[in-house]
Structure formats: structure tokens, C-alpha cells
CSV table of C-alpha atoms and ligand atoms in Angstrom, one decimal:
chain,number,residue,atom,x,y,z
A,1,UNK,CA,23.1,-14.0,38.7
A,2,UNK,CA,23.7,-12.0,41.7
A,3,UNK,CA,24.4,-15.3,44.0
A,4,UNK,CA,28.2,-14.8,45.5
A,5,UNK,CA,29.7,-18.3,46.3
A,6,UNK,CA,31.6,-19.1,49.5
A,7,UNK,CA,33.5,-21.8,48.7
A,8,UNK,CA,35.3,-23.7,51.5
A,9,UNK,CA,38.4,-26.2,51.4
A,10,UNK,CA,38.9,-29.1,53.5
A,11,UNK,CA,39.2,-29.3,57.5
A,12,UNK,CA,37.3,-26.2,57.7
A,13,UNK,CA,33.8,-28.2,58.3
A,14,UNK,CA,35.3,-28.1,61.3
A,15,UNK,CA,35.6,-24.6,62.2
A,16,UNK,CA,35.0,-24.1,65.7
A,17,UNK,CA,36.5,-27.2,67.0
A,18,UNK,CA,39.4,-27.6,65.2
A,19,UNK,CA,42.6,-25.7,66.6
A,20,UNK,CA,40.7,-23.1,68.1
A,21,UNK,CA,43.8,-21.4,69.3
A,22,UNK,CA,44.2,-20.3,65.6
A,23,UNK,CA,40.9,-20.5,63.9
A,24,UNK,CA,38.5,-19.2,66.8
A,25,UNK,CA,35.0,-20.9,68.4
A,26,UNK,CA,32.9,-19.6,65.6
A,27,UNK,CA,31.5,-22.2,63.1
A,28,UNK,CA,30.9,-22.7,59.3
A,29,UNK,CA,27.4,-21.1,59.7
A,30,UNK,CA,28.4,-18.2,61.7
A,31,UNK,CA,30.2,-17.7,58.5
A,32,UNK,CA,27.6,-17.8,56.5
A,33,UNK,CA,25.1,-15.8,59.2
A,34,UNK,CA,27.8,-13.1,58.5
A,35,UNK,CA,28.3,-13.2,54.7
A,36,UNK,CA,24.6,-13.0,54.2
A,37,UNK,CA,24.5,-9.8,56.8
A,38,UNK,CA,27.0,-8.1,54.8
A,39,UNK,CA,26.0,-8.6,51.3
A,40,UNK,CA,24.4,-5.7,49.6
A,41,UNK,CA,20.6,-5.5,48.8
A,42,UNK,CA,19.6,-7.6,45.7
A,43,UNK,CA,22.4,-10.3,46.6
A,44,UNK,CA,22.7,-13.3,48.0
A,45,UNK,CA,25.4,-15.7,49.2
A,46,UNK,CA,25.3,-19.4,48.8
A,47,UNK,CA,28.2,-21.4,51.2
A,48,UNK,CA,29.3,-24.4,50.7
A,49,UNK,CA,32.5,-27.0,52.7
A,50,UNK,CA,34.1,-30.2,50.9
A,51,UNK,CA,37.3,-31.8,51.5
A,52,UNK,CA,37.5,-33.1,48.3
A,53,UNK,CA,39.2,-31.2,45.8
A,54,UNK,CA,37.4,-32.1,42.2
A,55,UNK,CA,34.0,-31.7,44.4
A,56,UNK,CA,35.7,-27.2,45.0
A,57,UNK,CA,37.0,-27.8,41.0
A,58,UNK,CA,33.3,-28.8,40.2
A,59,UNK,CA,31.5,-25.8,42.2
A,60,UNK,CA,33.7,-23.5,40.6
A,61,UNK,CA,32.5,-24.3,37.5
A,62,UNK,CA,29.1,-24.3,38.6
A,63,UNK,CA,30.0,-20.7,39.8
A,64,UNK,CA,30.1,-19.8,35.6
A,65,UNK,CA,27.0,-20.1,35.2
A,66,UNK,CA,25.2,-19.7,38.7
A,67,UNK,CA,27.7,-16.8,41.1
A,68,UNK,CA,28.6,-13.3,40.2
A,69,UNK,CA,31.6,-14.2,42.3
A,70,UNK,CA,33.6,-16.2,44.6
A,71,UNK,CA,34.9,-16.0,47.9
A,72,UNK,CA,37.2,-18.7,48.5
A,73,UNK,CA,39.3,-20.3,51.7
A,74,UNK,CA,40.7,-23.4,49.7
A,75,UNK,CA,42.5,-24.4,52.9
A,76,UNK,CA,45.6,-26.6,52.8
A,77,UNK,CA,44.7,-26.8,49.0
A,78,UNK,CA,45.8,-23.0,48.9
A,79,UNK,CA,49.3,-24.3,48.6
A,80,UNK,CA,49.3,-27.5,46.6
A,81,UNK,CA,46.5,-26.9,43.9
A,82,UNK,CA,46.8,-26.3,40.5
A,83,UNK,CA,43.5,-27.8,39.7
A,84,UNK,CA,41.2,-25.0,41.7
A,85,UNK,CA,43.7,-22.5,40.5
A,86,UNK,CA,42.9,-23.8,36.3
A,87,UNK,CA,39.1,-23.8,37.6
A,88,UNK,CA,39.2,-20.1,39.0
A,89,UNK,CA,41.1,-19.2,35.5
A,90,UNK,CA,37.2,-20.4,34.1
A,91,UNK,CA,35.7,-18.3,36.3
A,92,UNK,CA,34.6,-14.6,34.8
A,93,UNK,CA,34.0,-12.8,38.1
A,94,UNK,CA,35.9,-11.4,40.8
A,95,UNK,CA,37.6,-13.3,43.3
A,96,UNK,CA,38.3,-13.0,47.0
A,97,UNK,CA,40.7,-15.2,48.7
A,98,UNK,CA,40.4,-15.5,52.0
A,99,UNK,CA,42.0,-17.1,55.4
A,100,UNK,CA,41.2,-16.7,58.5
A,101,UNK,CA,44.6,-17.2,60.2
A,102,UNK,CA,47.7,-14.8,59.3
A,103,UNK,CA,49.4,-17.6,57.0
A,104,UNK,CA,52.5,-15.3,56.3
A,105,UNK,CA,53.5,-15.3,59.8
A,106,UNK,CA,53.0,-19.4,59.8
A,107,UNK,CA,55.0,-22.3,58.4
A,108,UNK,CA,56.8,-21.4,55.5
A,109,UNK,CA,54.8,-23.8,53.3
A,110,UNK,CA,51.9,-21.8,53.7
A,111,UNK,CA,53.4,-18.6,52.3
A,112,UNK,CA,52.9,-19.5,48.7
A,113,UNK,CA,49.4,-20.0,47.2
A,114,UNK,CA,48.7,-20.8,43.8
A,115,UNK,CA,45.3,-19.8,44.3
A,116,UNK,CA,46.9,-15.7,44.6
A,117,UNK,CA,47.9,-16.1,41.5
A,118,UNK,CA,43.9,-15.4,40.2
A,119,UNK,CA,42.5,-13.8,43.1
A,120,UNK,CA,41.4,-10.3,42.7
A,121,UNK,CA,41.9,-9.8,46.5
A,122,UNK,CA,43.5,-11.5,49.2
A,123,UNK,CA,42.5,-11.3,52.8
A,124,UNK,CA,44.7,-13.2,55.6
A,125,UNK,CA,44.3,-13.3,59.4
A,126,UNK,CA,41.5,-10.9,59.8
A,127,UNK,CA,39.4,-14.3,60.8
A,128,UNK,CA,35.8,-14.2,60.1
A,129,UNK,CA,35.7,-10.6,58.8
A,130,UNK,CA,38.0,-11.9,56.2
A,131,UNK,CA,34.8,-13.2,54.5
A,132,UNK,CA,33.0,-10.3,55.2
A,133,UNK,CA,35.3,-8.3,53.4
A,134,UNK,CA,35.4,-10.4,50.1
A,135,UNK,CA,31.5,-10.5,50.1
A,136,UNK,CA,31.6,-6.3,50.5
A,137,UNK,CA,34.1,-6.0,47.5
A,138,UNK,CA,32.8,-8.0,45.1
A,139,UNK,CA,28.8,-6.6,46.0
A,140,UNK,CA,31.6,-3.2,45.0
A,141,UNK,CA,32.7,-4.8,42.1
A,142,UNK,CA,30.3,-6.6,40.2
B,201,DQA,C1,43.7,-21.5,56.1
B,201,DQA,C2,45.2,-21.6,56.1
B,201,DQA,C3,45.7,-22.8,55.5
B,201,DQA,O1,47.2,-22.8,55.5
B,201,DQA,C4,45.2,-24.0,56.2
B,201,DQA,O2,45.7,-25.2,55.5
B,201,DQA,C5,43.8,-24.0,56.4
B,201,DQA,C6,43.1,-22.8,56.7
B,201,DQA,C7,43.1,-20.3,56.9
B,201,DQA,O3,41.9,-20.1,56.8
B,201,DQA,O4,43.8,-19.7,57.7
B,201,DQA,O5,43.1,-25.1,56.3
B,201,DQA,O6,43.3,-21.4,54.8
């Protein structure tokens, strides 16, 4: 088990094109180019998108048996889930949340994430390194 899941929330299939002004021009598989250049020898990353929530609550659970971690950007679902947060409490190995934009300095419904309340790291507004640095820490941690 040394696959590290990158799990992705919805709207963020369209990285690249959507508000670019806050989210940048680089795409889904420049993330995953860049998660894969990052992770140490011996692991390997596997991303994946959906804007469907059970579809993230059902690759989480996957992730107990198949990752030796998760980085997640849950997107919007960051502030309303309680489902992916119950799925991460399933989940044995570390976890990185991640987003790409600086949501503290944003609308104030974006400040609280439910998903925090599991993650062994949070990263916010570094933008694509974000992921980077959640794939280094848990190659650190696991
Ligand atoms: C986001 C921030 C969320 O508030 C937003 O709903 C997203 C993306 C980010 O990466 O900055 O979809 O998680």
C-alpha cells in the first residue's frame, strides 16, 4: 500500500478554466504531473475529480484498503460535509487538506471546514504546491 490518493471535490474538473483569477491556468493533470514528481521513491499517487459527494465518500473508503494516504481538496464540500468528514474518520492514514486559494481571506462561509477537523495538515492558498506539499508530508509520515 504505498498508493497516496488525491482526491478532488466538485467544480475542480475544471481547473484551469474556471475563475482563473483565483485558481490559476494550470489543470487537473498538471496536478497530478506534479504530485507524481514529488512523491518519494517506492510511491505512487493515484488522482481522481467527482462532483458527487457519495462518489468522494466511496473513494475514501476505497482509500482503507488501497492508499497509505490522502490528499484531499473537497471543494465547496469543505464547508457543508459531514459525510466525507465521517469517511476520513475510517480512514487510518494521514491526511492533507489542501486548497489552492487562501479561503481565510475569502467569504466568511469558507472559513470553517469540517473536513479540518480530521486532517493531519492543512495547506491553503499556496495553489498547486499546496498538493505538492501534502504528497511530501505524508511520503514523511507514513
Ligand atoms: C477550494 C476552496 C473552496 O471554498 C471552493 O469551494 C473550491 C475550491 C480551493 O481549492 O481553494 O471549490 O477548495
Amino acid at each position: 500500500m504505498n498508493t497516496i490518493y488525491i482526491l478532488n471535490g466538485p467544480n475542480l474538473n475544471l481547473l484551469g478554466k474556471r475563475q482563473p483569477e483565483i485558481y490559476g491556468s494550470e489543470t487537473l493533470d498538471d496536478v497530478e504531473t506534479l504530485c507524481r514528481s514529488v512523491c518519494a521513491d517506492g510511491f505512487d499517487v493515484k488522482l481522481m475529480q467527482s462532483n458527487n459527494e457519495g462518489q468522494l465518500v466511496d473513494w475514501i473508503h476505497d482509500a482503507r484498503h488501497e492508499a497509505c494516504g490522502i490528499v484531499i481538496n473537497p471543494g465547496a464540500y469543505t464547508h457543508t460535509s459531514i459525510a466525507i468528514l465521517d469517511a476520513l474518520h475510517t480512514f487510518e492514514g494521514p491526511v492533507m487538506e489542501v486548497h489552492i486559494s487562501q479561503v481565510h481571506k475569502r467569504e466568511a462561509f469558507r472559513h470553517h471546514s469540517y473536513v479540518s477537523m480530521r486532517a493531519d495538515g492543512v495547506i491553503a492558498g499556496l495553489g498547486l504546491e499546496g498538493y505538492a506539499a501534502g504528497v511530501r508530508r505524508i511520503c514523511q509520515l507514513v
